[in-house]
Amino acid sequence: KQEVTQIPAALSVPEGENLVLNCSFTDSAIYNLQWFRQDPGKGLTSLLLIQSSQREQTSGRLNASLDKSSGRSTLYIAASQPGDSATYLCAPNSGGSNYKLTFGKGTLLTVNP
Amino acid sequence: GAVVSQHPSRVICKSGTSVKIECRSLDFQATTMFWYRQFPKQSLMLMATSNEGSKATYEQGVEKDKFLINHASLTLSTLTVTSAHPEDSSFYICSARAPSGAGWQYFGPGTRLTVL
């Protein structure tokens, strides 16, 4: 059974800082891994998807890396802004016939002006 | 990205009543949709996988007779919470798998269910 751990659970930084969010998962047999953000009381917004064969993906100020063999992914946020404040979730995808995602509890990020 | 909608966004009901939640993929056809439940400060827990035209696959511990799922078309899946009780109060979120091979899943905005 896949288990996902995200560290830290919460992070507070001043505006402009670069930061790294960590995700580890126990079963390395994944198809891909998605990073999401969730604003309070809202659904999930897809940020990045890394295929199991890839090492990293970039979108704007976001860069996600994947080390499948060690069961780790990181999300790097450059030049953080107050609007980046949210909970960030990583979810490895088991692939197979159903493409199940397994979620960790997320990292609550607060970017202070 | 693709758009997934949910309706209603909030519902308050009395204990013992049934509540239906709709999940629609607005700009793509989704053969597979997923239903999750999220309790406060907890991670999303997969409840069931909904495949168009076939019975849903439920995760261990989820009562299929209580949480009825219907995926009658490629753009609509419904979750009905039957005989709701206060412990069913939660945030219910659906997602839809995009048809491309990359495996993206797009999530709806969620439905806040409160059972009195």
CSV table of C-alpha atoms in Angstrom, one decimal, chain A residues 31-32 34 36 38 41-44 46-49 51 89 93 97-101 103-105, chain B residues 32 34 36 38 42-44 46 49 51 59 91 93 97 101-109 112:
chain,number,residue,atom,x,y,z
A,31,TYR,CA,3.3,5.8,-13.4
A,32,ASN,CA,3.7,9.5,-12.7
A,34,GLN,CA,1.4,15.1,-9.7
A,36,PHE,CA,-1.3,20.2,-6.6
A,38,GLN,CA,-5.3,23.5,-2.4
A,41,GLY,CA,-12.2,25.1,1.4
A,42,LYS,CA,-11.5,24.6,-2.3
A,43,GLY,CA,-10.7,21.8,-4.6
A,44,LEU,CA,-7.3,21.0,-6.0
A,46,SER,CA,-3.0,20.8,-10.8
A,47,LEU,CA,0.5,22.3,-10.9
A,48,LEU,CA,2.9,19.9,-12.4
A,49,LEU,CA,3.0,16.3,-13.6
A,51,GLN,CA,6.2,11.0,-15.7
A,89,LEU,CA,0.0,18.2,-2.1
A,93,ASN,CA,-0.1,7.7,-9.5
A,97,SER,CA,-6.0,0.1,-15.0
A,98,ASN,CA,-7.3,2.7,-12.7
A,99,TYR,CA,-4.6,5.4,-12.3
A,100,LYS,CA,-5.1,5.8,-8.5
A,101,LEU,CA,-3.6,8.8,-6.8
A,103,PHE,CA,-2.2,11.8,-1.2
A,104,GLY,CA,-0.1,12.9,1.7
A,105,LYS,CA,-1.3,15.5,4.2
B,32,THR,CA,-12.8,7.3,-15.4
B,34,PHE,CA,-12.8,9.4,-8.9
B,36,TYR,CA,-12.5,11.4,-2.6
B,38,GLN,CA,-11.4,14.9,2.9
B,42,GLN,CA,-6.5,15.4,6.7
B,43,SER,CA,-5.4,14.1,3.3
B,44,LEU,CA,-7.7,13.2,0.5
B,46,LEU,CA,-10.0,7.8,-2.3
B,49,THR,CA,-13.3,4.7,-8.9
B,51,ASN,CA,-15.8,3.9,-14.9
B,59,GLU,CA,-11.9,1.2,-1.7
B,91,PHE,CA,-15.7,17.6,2.0
B,93,ILE,CA,-14.1,16.0,-4.1
B,97,ARG,CA,-8.9,11.4,-15.7
B,101,GLY,CA,-1.9,9.1,-22.1
B,102,ALA,CA,0.0,11.4,-19.7
B,103,GLY,CA,-2.4,10.5,-16.9
B,104,TRP,CA,-3.4,14.0,-15.7
B,105,GLN,CA,-6.3,14.1,-13.2
B,106,TYR,CA,-8.3,17.2,-12.9
B,107,PHE,CA,-10.3,18.0,-9.7
B,108,GLY,CA,-13.6,19.6,-9.1
B,109,PRO,CA,-14.1,22.4,-6.6
B,112,ARG,CA,-19.1,20.6,1.6
